[in-house]
PDB file of C-alpha atoms in Angstrom:
ATOM      1  CA  MET A 988     154.179  84.687  78.760  1.00  0.00           C
ATOM      2  CA  ALA A 989     153.786  88.408  78.117  1.00  0.00           C
ATOM      3  CA  ALA A 990     151.029  87.749  75.572  1.00  0.00           C
ATOM      4  CA  GLU A 991     149.016  85.876  78.202  1.00  0.00           C
ATOM      5  CA  TYR A 992     149.210  88.867  80.525  1.00  0.00           C
ATOM      6  CA  GLU A 993     148.114  91.192  77.712  1.00  0.00           C
ATOM      7  CA  VAL A 994     145.054  89.043  77.048  1.00  0.00           C
ATOM      8  CA  LEU A 995     144.274  88.874  80.771  1.00  0.00           C
ATOM      9  CA  ALA A 996     144.722  92.643  81.114  1.00  0.00           C
ATOM     10  CA  THR A 997     142.466  93.304  78.111  1.00  0.00           C
ATOM     11  CA  ILE A 998     139.718  91.044  79.440  1.00  0.00           C
ATOM     12  CA  SER A 999     140.039  92.542  82.926  1.00  0.00           C
ATOM     13  CA  ILE A1000     139.853  96.106  81.636  1.00  0.00           C
ATOM     14  CA  GLY A1001     136.812  95.276  79.493  1.00  0.00           C
ATOM     15  CA  LEU A1002     135.090  93.585  82.423  1.00  0.00           C
ATOM     16  CA  ILE A1003     135.842  96.448  84.804  1.00  0.00           C
ATOM     17  CA  LEU A1004     134.679  99.040  82.264  1.00  0.00           C
ATOM     18  CA  GLY A1005     131.483  97.117  81.511  1.00  0.00           C
ATOM     19  CA  ILE A1006     130.550  96.648  85.156  1.00  0.00           C
ATOM     20  CA  GLY A1007     131.653 100.172  86.059  1.00  0.00           C
ATOM     21  CA  LEU A1008     129.611 101.841  83.319  1.00  0.00           C
ATOM     22  CA  GLY A1009     126.601  99.718  84.256  1.00  0.00           C
ATOM     23  CA  LEU A1010     126.890 100.750  87.900  1.00  0.00           C
ATOM     24  CA  ILE A1011     127.319 104.403  86.941  1.00  0.00           C
ATOM     25  CA  GLY A1012     124.122 104.194  84.858  1.00  0.00           C
ATOM     26  CA  ILE A1013     122.203 102.625  87.737  1.00  0.00           C
ATOM     27  CA  LEU A1014     123.467 105.220  90.220  1.00  0.00           C
ATOM     28  CA  LEU A1015     122.649 108.122  87.889  1.00  0.00           C
ATOM     29  CA  GLY A1016     119.155 106.713  87.394  1.00  0.00           C
ATOM     30  CA  LYS A1017     118.639 106.505  91.154  1.00  0.00           C
ATOM     31  CA  LEU A1018     119.996 110.011  91.762  1.00  0.00           C
ATOM     32  CA  LEU A1019     118.198 111.806  88.929  1.00  0.00           C
ATOM     33  CA  ALA A1020     114.819 110.060  89.153  1.00  0.00           C
ATOM     34  CA  PRO A1021     112.091 111.717  91.235  1.00  0.00           C
ATOM     35  CA  SER A1022     112.058 110.316  94.746  1.00  0.00           C
ATOM     36  CA  ARG A1023     108.309 110.667  95.279  1.00  0.00           C
ATOM     37  CA  ASP A1024     105.970 108.009  93.999  1.00  0.00           C
ATOM     38  CA  PHE A1025     103.153 109.528  91.976  1.00  0.00           C
ATOM     39  CA  PRO A1026      99.908 107.501  91.860  1.00  0.00           C
ATOM     40  CA  ARG A1027      99.423 108.324  88.186  1.00  0.00           C
ATOM     41  CA  LYS A1028     102.797 106.738  87.450  1.00  0.00           C
ATOM     42  CA  ARG A1029     101.439 103.278  88.315  1.00  0.00           C
ATOM     43  CA  GLU A1030      98.155 103.573  86.370  1.00  0.00           C
ATOM     44  CA  ARG A1031      97.584 101.830  83.064  1.00  0.00           C
ATOM     45  CA  TYR A1032      97.471 103.833  79.863  1.00  0.00           C
ATOM     46  CA  GLU A1033      95.874 103.066  76.524  1.00  0.00           C
ATOM     47  CA  CYS A1034      97.782 104.748  73.713  1.00  0.00           C
ATOM     48  CA  ALA A1035      99.163 107.283  76.226  1.00  0.00           C
ATOM     49  CA  ASN A1036      95.669 108.443  77.203  1.00  0.00           C
ATOM     50  CA  PRO A1037      94.602 108.584  80.834  1.00  0.00           C
ATOM     51  CA  PRO A1038      92.475 105.565  81.784  1.00  0.00           C
ATOM     52  CA  LYS A1039      88.676 105.808  81.749  1.00  0.00           C
ATOM     53  CA  GLY A1040      86.568 102.795  82.632  1.00  0.00           C
ATOM     54  CA  ARG A1041      87.648  99.255  81.967  1.00  0.00           C
ATOM     55  CA  ALA A1042      90.269  98.242  79.443  1.00  0.00           C
ATOM     56  CA  ARG A1043      89.170  98.059  75.814  1.00  0.00           C
ATOM     57  CA  GLY A1044      90.751  94.761  74.889  1.00  0.00           C
ATOM     58  CA  LEU A1045      92.824  91.847  75.966  1.00  0.00           C
ATOM     59  CA  PHE A1046      96.541  91.596  75.441  1.00  0.00           C
ATOM     60  CA  MET A1047      96.867  88.374  73.506  1.00  0.00           C
ATOM     61  CA  MET A1048     100.155  86.610  72.998  1.00  0.00           C
ATOM     62  CA  GLN A1049      99.127  85.193  69.640  1.00  0.00           C
ATOM     63  CA  TYR A1050     102.531  85.645  68.021  1.00  0.00           C
ATOM     64  CA  TYR A1051     104.544  84.107  70.856  1.00  0.00           C
ATOM     65  CA  PRO A1052     104.936  80.682  69.179  1.00  0.00           C
ATOM     66  CA  TYR A1053     106.226  82.351  66.024  1.00  0.00           C
ATOM     67  CA  LEU A1054     108.808  84.139  68.130  1.00  0.00           C
ATOM     68  CA  ILE A1055     109.893  80.792  69.548  1.00  0.00           C
ATOM     69  CA  LEU A1056     110.098  79.378  66.022  1.00  0.00           C
ATOM     70  CA  PHE A1057     112.199  82.305  64.833  1.00  0.00           C
ATOM     71  CA  LEU A1058     114.527  82.177  67.826  1.00  0.00           C
ATOM     72  CA  THR A1059     114.993  78.451  67.264  1.00  0.00           C
ATOM     73  CA  LEU A1060     115.425  78.412  63.500  1.00  0.00           C
ATOM     74  CA  GLU A1061     117.766  81.379  63.280  1.00  0.00           C
ATOM     75  CA  PRO A1062     120.601  79.760  65.281  1.00  0.00           C
ATOM     76  CA  ILE A1063     120.159  76.535  63.307  1.00  0.00           C
ATOM     77  CA  MET A1064     120.683  78.462  60.077  1.00  0.00           C
ATOM     78  CA  ILE A1065     123.697  80.330  61.449  1.00  0.00           C
ATOM     79  CA  TYR A1066     125.263  77.125  62.749  1.00  0.00           C
ATOM     80  CA  SER A1067     124.626  75.402  59.439  1.00  0.00           C
ATOM     81  CA  PHE A1068     126.614  78.098  57.610  1.00  0.00           C
ATOM     82  CA  LEU A1069     129.415  77.787  60.161  1.00  0.00           C
ATOM     83  CA  PHE A1070     129.222  74.021  59.747  1.00  0.00           C
ATOM     84  CA  LEU A1071     129.818  74.374  56.008  1.00  0.00           C
ATOM     85  CA  LEU A1072     132.930  76.461  56.661  1.00  0.00           C
ATOM     86  CA  GLU A1073     134.512  73.920  58.999  1.00  0.00           C
ATOM     87  CA  THR A1074     133.628  70.590  57.411  1.00  0.00           C
ATOM     88  CA  HIS A1075     136.746  70.361  55.274  1.00  0.00           C
ATOM     89  CA  LYS A1076     139.114  70.628  58.273  1.00  0.00           C
ATOM     90  CA  TYR A1077     137.437  68.411  60.863  1.00  0.00           C
ATOM     91  CA  PRO A1078     134.446  66.656  59.280  1.00  0.00           C
ATOM     92  CA  VAL A1079     133.697  64.204  62.101  1.00  0.00           C
ATOM     93  CA  ASN A1080     134.055  66.754  64.913  1.00  0.00           C
ATOM     94  CA  ALA A1081     131.991  69.314  63.004  1.00  0.00           C
ATOM     95  CA  LEU A1082     129.243  66.767  62.340  1.00  0.00           C
ATOM     96  CA  ILE A1083     129.104  65.744  66.006  1.00  0.00           C
ATOM     97  CA  LEU A1084     128.979  69.382  67.145  1.00  0.00           C
ATOM     98  CA  PHE A1085     126.329  70.341  64.590  1.00  0.00           C
ATOM     99  CA  SER A1086     124.215  67.301  65.442  1.00  0.00           C
ATOM    100  CA  SER A1087     124.333  68.092  69.150  1.00  0.00           C
ATOM    101  CA  ILE A1088     123.406  71.750  68.566  1.00  0.00           C
ATOM    102  CA  VAL A1089     120.481  70.826  66.318  1.00  0.00           C
ATOM    103  CA  GLY A1090     119.444  68.152  68.827  1.00  0.00           C
ATOM    104  CA  MET A1091     119.280  70.769  71.580  1.00  0.00           C
ATOM    105  CA  LEU A1092     117.243  73.133  69.402  1.00  0.00           C
ATOM    106  CA  ILE A1093     114.675  70.581  68.201  1.00  0.00           C
ATOM    107  CA  PRO A1094     112.539  70.496  71.430  1.00  0.00           C
ATOM    108  CA  PRO A1095     111.823  74.266  71.383  1.00  0.00           C
ATOM    109  CA  LEU A1096     111.093  73.988  67.665  1.00  0.00           C
ATOM    110  CA  ILE A1097     108.546  71.227  68.265  1.00  0.00           C
ATOM    111  CA  PHE A1098     106.997  73.236  71.118  1.00  0.00           C
ATOM    112  CA  GLY A1099     106.712  76.342  68.930  1.00  0.00           C
ATOM    113  CA  ILE A1100     105.097  74.445  66.060  1.00  0.00           C
ATOM    114  CA  HIS A1101     102.690  72.699  68.422  1.00  0.00           C
ATOM    115  CA  SER A1102     101.776  75.973  70.175  1.00  0.00           C
ATOM    116  CA  ALA A1103     101.320  77.857  66.910  1.00  0.00           C
ATOM    117  CA  ARG A1104      98.774  75.303  65.726  1.00  0.00           C
ATOM    118  CA  ARG A1105      96.669  75.507  68.907  1.00  0.00           C
ATOM    119  CA  LEU A1106      94.405  78.383  67.960  1.00  0.00           C
ATOM    120  CA  GLU A1107      92.387  78.207  71.182  1.00  0.00           C
ATOM    121  CA  LEU A1108      95.432  79.525  73.056  1.00  0.00           C
ATOM    122  CA  TRP A1109      95.648  82.671  70.976  1.00  0.00           C
ATOM    123  CA  SER A1110      92.064  83.639  70.182  1.00  0.00           C
ATOM    124  CA  ALA A1111      89.941  86.007  72.220  1.00  0.00           C
ATOM    125  CA  PRO A1112      87.396  84.376  74.574  1.00  0.00           C
TER     126      PRO A1112
END
């Protein structure tokens, strides 16, 4: 019974500290930031230079599908290593869990592969 209260107290203290420090950071940012809005603050910059004329180039998201592929494949690899650690204890449960996790990660993987192959999405007009 006492151990349950220790766990609850630890979680509560961590939650209160996390939220409290976040709120302190937000309040300090509001208090220390300049209150006036400078027009130059909202202007675009190219390599930290003041803007002159129109923008030089387009911001293309050509590597976005590769990011999706990485963010999909990395958890699959991590879960596969965890799967290998747990298969000797509960092989059926581990297989069901691993299959469901991989099943949930396959649609973003297919989307990323499909998007990466569509060059017209990522090339300049």
